[in-house]
Coordinates of C-alpha atoms and ligand atoms in Angstrom, one line a residue:
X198 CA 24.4 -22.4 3.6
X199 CA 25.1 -26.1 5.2
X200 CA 28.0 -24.4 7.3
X201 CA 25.3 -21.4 8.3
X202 CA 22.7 -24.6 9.1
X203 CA 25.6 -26.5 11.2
X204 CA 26.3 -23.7 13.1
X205 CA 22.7 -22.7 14.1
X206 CA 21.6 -26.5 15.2
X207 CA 23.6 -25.8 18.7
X208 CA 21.6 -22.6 19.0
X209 CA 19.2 -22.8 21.8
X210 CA 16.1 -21.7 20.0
X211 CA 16.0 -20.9 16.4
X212 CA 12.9 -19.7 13.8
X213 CA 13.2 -21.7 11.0
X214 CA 11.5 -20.1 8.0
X215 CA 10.9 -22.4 4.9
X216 CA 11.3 -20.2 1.8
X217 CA 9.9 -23.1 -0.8
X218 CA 6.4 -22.6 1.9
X219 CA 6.9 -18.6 1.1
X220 CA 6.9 -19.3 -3.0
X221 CA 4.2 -21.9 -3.2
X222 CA 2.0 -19.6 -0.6
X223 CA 2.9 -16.6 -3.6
X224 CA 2.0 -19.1 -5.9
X225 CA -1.4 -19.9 -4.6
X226 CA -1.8 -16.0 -4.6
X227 CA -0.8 -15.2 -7.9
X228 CA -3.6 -18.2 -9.5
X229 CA -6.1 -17.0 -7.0
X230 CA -5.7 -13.5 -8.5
X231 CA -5.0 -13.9 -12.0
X232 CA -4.2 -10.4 -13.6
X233 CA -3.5 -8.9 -11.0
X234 CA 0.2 -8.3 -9.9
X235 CA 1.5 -9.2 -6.8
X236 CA 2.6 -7.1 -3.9
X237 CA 3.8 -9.1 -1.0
X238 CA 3.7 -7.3 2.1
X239 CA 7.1 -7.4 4.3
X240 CA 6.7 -4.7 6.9
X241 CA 7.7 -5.9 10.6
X242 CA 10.6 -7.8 9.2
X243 CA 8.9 -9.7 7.1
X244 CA 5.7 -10.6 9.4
X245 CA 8.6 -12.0 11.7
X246 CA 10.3 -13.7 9.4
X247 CA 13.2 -11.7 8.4
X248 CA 12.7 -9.0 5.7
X249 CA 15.5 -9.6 2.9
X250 CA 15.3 -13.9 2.7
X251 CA 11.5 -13.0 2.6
X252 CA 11.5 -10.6 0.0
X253 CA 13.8 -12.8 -2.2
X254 CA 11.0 -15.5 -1.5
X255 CA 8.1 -13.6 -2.4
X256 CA 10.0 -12.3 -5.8
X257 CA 11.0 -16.1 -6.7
X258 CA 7.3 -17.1 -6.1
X259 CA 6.4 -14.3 -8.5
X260 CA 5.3 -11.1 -6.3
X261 CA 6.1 -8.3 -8.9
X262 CA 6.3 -5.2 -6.6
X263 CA 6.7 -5.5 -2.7
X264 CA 5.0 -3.6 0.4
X265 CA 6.3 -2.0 3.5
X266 CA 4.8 0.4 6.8
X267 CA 8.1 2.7 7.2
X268 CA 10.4 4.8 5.0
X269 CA 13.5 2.7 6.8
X270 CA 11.8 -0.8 6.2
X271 CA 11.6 0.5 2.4
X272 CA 15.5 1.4 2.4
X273 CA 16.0 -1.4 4.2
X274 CA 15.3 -3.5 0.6
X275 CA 17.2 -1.3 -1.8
X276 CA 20.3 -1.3 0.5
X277 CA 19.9 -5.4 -0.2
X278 CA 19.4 -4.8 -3.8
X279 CA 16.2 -5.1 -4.4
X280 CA 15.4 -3.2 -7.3
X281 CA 10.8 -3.8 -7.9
X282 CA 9.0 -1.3 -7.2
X283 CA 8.6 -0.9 -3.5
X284 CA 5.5 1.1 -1.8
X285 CA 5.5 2.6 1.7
X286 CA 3.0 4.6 3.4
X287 CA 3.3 5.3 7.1
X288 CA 5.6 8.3 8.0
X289 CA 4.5 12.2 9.5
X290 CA 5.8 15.3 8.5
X291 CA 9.8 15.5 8.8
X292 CA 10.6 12.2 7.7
X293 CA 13.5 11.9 4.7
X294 CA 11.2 12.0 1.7
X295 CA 14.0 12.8 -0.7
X296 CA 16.0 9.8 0.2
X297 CA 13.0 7.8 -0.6
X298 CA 12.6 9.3 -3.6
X299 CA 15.8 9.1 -4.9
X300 CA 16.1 5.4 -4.0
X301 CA 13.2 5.5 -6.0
X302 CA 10.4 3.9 -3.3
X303 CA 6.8 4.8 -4.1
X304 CA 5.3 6.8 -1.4
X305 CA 1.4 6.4 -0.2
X306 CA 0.2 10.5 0.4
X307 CA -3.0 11.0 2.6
X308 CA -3.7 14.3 3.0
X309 CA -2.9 17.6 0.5
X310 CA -0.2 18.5 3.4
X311 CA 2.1 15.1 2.3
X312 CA 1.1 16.0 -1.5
X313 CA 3.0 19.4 -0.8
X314 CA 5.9 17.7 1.3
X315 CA 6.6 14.8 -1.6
X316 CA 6.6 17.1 -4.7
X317 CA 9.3 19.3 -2.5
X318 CA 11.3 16.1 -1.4
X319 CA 10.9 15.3 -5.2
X320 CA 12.5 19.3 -6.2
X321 CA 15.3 18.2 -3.6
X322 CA 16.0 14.9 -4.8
X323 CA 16.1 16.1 -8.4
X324 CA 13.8 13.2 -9.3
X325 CA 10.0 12.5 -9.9
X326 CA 8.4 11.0 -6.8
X327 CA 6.0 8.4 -7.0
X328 CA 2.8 8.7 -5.7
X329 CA 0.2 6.2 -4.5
X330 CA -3.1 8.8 -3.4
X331 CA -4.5 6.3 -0.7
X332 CA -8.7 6.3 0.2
X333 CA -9.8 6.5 3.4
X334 CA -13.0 4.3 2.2
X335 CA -13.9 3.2 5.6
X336 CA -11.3 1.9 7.7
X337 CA -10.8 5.4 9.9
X338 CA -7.4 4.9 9.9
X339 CA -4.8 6.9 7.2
X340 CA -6.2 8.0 4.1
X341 CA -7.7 10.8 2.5
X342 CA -12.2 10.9 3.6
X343 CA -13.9 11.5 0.7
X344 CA -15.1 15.1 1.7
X345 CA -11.3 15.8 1.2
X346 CA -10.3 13.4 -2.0
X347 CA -11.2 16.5 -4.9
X348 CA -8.4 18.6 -3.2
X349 CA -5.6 15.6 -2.6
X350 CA -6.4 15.0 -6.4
X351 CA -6.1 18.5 -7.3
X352 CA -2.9 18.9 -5.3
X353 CA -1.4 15.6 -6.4
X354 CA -2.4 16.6 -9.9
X355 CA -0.7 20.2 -9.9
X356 CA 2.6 18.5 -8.3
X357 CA 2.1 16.6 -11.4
X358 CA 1.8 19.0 -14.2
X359 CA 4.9 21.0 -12.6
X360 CA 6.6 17.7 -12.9
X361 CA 7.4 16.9 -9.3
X362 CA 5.1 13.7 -8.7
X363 CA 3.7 10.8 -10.8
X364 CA 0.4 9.6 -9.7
X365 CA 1.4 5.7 -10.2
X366 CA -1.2 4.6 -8.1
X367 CA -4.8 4.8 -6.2
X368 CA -5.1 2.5 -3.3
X369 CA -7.1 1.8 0.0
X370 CA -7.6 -0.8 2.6
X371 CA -9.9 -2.8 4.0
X372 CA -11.9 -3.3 7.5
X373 CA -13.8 -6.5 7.5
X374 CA -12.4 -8.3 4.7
X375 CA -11.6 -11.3 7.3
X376 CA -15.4 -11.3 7.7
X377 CA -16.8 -12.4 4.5
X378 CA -20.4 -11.0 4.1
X379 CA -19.5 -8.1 6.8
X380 CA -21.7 -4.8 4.9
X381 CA -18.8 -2.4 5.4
X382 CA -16.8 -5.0 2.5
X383 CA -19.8 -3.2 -0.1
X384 CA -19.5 -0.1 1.1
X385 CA -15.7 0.1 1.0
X386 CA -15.4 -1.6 -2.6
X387 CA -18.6 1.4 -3.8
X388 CA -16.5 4.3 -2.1
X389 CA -13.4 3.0 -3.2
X390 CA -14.9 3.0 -7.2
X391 CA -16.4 6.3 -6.4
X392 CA -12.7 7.6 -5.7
X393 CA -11.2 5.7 -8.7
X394 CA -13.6 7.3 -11.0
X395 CA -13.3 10.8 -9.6
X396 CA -9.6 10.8 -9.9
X397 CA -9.6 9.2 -13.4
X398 CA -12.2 11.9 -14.4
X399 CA -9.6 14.7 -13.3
X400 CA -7.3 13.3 -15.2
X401 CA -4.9 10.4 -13.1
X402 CA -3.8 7.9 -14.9
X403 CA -2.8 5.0 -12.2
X404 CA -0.5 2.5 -13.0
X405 CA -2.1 0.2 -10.4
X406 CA -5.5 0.7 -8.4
X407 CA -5.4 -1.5 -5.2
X408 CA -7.4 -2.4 -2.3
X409 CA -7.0 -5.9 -1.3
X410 CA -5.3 -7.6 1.7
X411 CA -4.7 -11.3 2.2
X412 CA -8.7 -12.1 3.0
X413 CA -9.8 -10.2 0.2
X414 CA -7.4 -11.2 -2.5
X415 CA -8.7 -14.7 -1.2
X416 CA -12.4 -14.4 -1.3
X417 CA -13.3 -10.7 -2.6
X418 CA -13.2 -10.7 -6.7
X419 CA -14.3 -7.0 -7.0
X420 CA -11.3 -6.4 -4.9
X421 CA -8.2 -7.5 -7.0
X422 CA -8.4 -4.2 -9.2
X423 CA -4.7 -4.5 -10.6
X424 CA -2.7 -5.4 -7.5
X425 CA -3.1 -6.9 -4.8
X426 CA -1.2 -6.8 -1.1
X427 CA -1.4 -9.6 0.4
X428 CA 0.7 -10.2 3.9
X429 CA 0.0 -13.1 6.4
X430 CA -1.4 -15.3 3.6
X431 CA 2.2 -15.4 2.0
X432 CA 3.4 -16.5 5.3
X433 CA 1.1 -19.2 4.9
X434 CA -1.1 -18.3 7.7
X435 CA -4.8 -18.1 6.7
X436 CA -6.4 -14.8 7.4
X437 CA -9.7 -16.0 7.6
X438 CA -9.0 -18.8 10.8
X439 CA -11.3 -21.7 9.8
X440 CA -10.7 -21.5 6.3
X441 CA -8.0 -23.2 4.5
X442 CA -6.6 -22.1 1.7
X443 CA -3.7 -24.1 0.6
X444 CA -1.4 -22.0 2.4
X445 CA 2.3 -23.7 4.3
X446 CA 2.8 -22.0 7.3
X447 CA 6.4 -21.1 7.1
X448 CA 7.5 -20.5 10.5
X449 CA 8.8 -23.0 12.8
X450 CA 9.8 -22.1 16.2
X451 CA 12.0 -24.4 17.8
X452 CA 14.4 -24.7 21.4
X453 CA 16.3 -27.1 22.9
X454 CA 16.2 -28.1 26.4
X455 CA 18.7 -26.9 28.5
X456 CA 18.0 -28.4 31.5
X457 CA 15.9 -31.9 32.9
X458 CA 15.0 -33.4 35.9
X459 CA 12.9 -35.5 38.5
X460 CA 10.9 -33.8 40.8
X461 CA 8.8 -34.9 43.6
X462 CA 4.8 -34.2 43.8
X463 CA 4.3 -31.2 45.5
X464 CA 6.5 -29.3 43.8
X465 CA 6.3 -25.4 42.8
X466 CA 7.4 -24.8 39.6
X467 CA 8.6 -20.8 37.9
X468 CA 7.7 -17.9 39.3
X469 CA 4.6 -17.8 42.0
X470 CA 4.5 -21.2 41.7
X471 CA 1.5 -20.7 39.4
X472 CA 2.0 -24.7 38.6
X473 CA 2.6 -27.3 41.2
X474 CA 3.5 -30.8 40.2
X475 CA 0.5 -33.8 41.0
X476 CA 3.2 -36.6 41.0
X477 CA 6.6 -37.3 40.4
X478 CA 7.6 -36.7 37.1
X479 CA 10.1 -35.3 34.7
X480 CA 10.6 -31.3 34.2
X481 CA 12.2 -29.9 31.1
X482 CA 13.6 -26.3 30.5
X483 CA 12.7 -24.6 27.2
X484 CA 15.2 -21.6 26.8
X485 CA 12.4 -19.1 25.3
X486 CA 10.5 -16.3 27.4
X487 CA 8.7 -13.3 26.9
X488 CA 11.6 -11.9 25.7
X489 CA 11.4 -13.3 22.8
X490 CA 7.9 -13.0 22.3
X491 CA 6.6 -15.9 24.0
X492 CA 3.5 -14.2 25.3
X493 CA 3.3 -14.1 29.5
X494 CA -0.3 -14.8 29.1
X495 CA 0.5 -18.0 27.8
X496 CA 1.2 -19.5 31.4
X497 CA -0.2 -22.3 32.0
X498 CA -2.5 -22.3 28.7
X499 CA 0.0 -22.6 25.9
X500 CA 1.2 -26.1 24.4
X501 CA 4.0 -27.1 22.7
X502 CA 5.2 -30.8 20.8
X503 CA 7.6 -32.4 23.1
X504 CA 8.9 -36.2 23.1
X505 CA 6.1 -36.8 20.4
X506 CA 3.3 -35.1 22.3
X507 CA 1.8 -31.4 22.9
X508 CA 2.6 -30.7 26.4
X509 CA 1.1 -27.6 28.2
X510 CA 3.6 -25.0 29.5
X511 CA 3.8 -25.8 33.3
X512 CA 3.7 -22.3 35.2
X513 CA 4.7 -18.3 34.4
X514 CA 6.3 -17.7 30.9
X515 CA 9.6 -16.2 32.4
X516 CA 11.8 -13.4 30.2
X517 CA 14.2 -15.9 29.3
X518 CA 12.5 -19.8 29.5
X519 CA 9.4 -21.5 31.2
X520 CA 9.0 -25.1 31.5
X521 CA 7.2 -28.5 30.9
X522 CA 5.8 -31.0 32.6
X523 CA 6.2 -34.7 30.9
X524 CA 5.5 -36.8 33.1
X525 CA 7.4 -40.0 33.1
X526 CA 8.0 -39.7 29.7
X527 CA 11.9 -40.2 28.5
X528 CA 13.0 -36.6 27.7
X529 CA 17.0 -35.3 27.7
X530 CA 18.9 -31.8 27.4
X531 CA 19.7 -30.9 23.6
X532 CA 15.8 -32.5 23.0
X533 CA 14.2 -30.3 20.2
X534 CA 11.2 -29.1 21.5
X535 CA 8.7 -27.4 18.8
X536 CA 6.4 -24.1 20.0
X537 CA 4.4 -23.8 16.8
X538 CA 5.0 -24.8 12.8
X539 CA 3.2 -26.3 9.8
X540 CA 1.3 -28.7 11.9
X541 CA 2.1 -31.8 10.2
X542 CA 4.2 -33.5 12.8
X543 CA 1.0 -32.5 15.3
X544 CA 2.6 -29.5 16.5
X545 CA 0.2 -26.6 17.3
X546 CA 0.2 -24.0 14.9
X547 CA 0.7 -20.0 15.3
X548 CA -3.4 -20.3 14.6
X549 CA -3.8 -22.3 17.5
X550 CA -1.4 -20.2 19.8
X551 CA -3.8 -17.1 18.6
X552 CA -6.9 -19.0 19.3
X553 CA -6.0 -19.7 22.9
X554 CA -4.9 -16.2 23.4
X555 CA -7.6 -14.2 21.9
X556 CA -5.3 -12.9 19.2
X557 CA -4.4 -13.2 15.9
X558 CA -1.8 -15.4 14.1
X559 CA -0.2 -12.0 12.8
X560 CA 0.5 -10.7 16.7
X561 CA 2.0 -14.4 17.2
X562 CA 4.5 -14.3 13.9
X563 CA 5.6 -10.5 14.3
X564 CA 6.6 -11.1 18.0
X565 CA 9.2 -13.7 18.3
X566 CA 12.2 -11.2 19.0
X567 CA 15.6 -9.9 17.3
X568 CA 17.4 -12.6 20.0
X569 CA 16.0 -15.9 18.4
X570 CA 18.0 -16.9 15.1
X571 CA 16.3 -16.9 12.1
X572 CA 17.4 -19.8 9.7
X573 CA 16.4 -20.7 6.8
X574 CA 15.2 -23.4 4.5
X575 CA 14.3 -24.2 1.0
X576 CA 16.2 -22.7 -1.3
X577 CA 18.8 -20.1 -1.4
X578 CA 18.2 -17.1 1.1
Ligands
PLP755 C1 -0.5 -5.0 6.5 C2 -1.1 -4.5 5.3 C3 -1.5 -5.4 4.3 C4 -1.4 -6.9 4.4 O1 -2.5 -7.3 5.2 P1 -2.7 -8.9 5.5 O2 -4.0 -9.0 6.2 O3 -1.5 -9.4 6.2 O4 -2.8 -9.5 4.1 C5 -2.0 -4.8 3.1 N1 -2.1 -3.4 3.0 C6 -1.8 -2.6 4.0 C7 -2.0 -1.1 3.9 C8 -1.3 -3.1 5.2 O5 -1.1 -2.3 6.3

């Protein structure tokens, strides 16, 4: 671990990702929801931050079943030995079911179609399958509508008594959670009953009924059911910006300066010469672009803490780098410069990145690319 730390401080840019922040965010989950496991989402890498150390994290901070988009995101964790349950739910016809089931990975089905293709993946694996029968309770995105839930059940419940699947789970997600009061947040939690009850009257008995993301397993009781999924909240980031929850961000995004120097006023700086220097002063080069998902649209707009300061990024957001303006203060290649973290050094956050883009903290988090280092802190990885 020191040696792997040693070697990555002469990295240009790194993402440093505090595991101890990823437990106590878990932490803060697990007391808000008390009885109800844990499922800590990890699709995208882990939010961005690297989809093994952060499934080690979320297991140490007592998540008790973890949550991914893809069928390869879910291998991706039993290849590293992780051996919880593990619940994926965004695939189309074609995809290898079988392996899935006979790595054991619970599978999400949302229409009578993927009922039919898991129980068959199940004969071909020689295994039960798992199945999670997802809701579409009012997002419009997957799920099963509720003209069409009696026949998913049906389906789900005939693959069952031929021995095929296990119904382990009914589930659905949210639209509006981040918007507390929002009237779709009543509506979803009565459709979603409406399902649970319908199904438990045929004759499913779920292991765990689920509906809840980060916002609602913060400040939606009816929502906790037996599990919940939180995601961005575990990477300390607050789903609900304004409101703080207790959360640690965990992300740090660093660079070093690769290059400084004096300039004369007048001067056009990166591409288009979008920024033009007032006065003398002092330019530094920060070797991160939009290549590694520093958004273009942060020209000119975006800050960032250098030589004890935020500093504005001084003209276009390059592939590779873009640049600062610091004036006359003293600045030097190999100077850390920070993009976004916790905040506590007065470093903007990824919240604040988000708010100056129009976006959210998730887009900010997901996008830093495969080229930056990911190290980490906190405990063992
Ligand atoms: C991404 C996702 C979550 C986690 O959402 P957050 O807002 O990050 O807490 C939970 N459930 C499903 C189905 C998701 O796609």
């Amino acid at each position: 671990m020191a040696a792997t730390l040693e070697r990555m401080v002469n990295v240009p840019a790194t993402a440093r990702v505090d595991l101890a922040a990823i437990r106590h965010n878990v932490g803060v989950l697990r007391e808000t929801a008390v009885g109800a496991e844990v499922m800590v989402i990890v699709k995208a890498d882990g939010y961005g931050h690297g989809i093994v150390p952060v499934a080690h994290a979320a297991l140490a901070g007592g998540a008790s079943r973890l949550g991914v988009a893809s069928l390869a995101e879910a291998l991706t964790l039993r290849r590293a030995a992780v051996d919880v349950p593990l619940l994926c739910w965004l695939y189309g016809p074609g995809e290898p079911f079988h392996e899935a089931v006979a790595a054991d990975i619970d599978l999400s089905a949302s229409s009578v179609g993927q009922v039919e293709e898991i129980a068959q993946a199940a004969v071909r694996a020689g295994r039960t399958a798992r199945l999670h029968l997802k809701a579409d309770t009012g997002l419009s995105r997957n799920g099963v509508t509720a003209a069409e839930w009696p026949s998913v059940v049906d389906a789900a419940l005939r693959a069952h008594a031929d021995g095929q699947v296990r119904v382990v789970g009914l589930w659905s997600h949210m639209a509006c959670a981040d918007e507390p009061g929002h009237p779709s947040i009543a509506a979803q939690l009565k459709i979603f009953a409406e399902a649970v009850e319908l199904a438990e009257k045929a004759g499913v008995r779920p292991e765990v009924r689920h509906l809840a993301n980060s916002a609602a397993t913060l400040t939606i009781p009816e929502a906790r059911y037996d599990l919940v999924r939180p995601g961005i909240a575990a990477y300390g980031l607050t789903p609900i910006p304004g409101r703080d929850f207790g959360l640690r961000p965990a992300m740090t995004l660093t660079g070093r300066l690769v290059n400084v120097k004096r300039v004369p006023p007048g001067t056009g700086v990166s591409y288009g010469h979008r920024y033009v220097t007032e006065r003398e002063t002092t330019l530094g080069l920060v070797p991160l672009g939009y290549a590694d998902g520093i958004p273009r649209s942060g020209t000119n707009l975006l800050e960032v803490w250098a030589a004890g300061r935020r500093r504005r990024i001084a003209g276009t957001v390059c592939m590779d780098q873009f640049v600062i303006d610091v004036g006359d203060d003293v600045i030097e290649a190999g100077d850390e410069v920070i993009l976004f973290g916790p905040g506590d050094r007065g470093e903007p956050t990824a919240q604040d990145w988000a708010d100056l883009l129009g976006t959210i903290s998730y887009e900010i988090v997901t996008r830093i690319g495969a080229r930056v280092p990911r190290v980490y802190e906190g405990s063992p990885a």
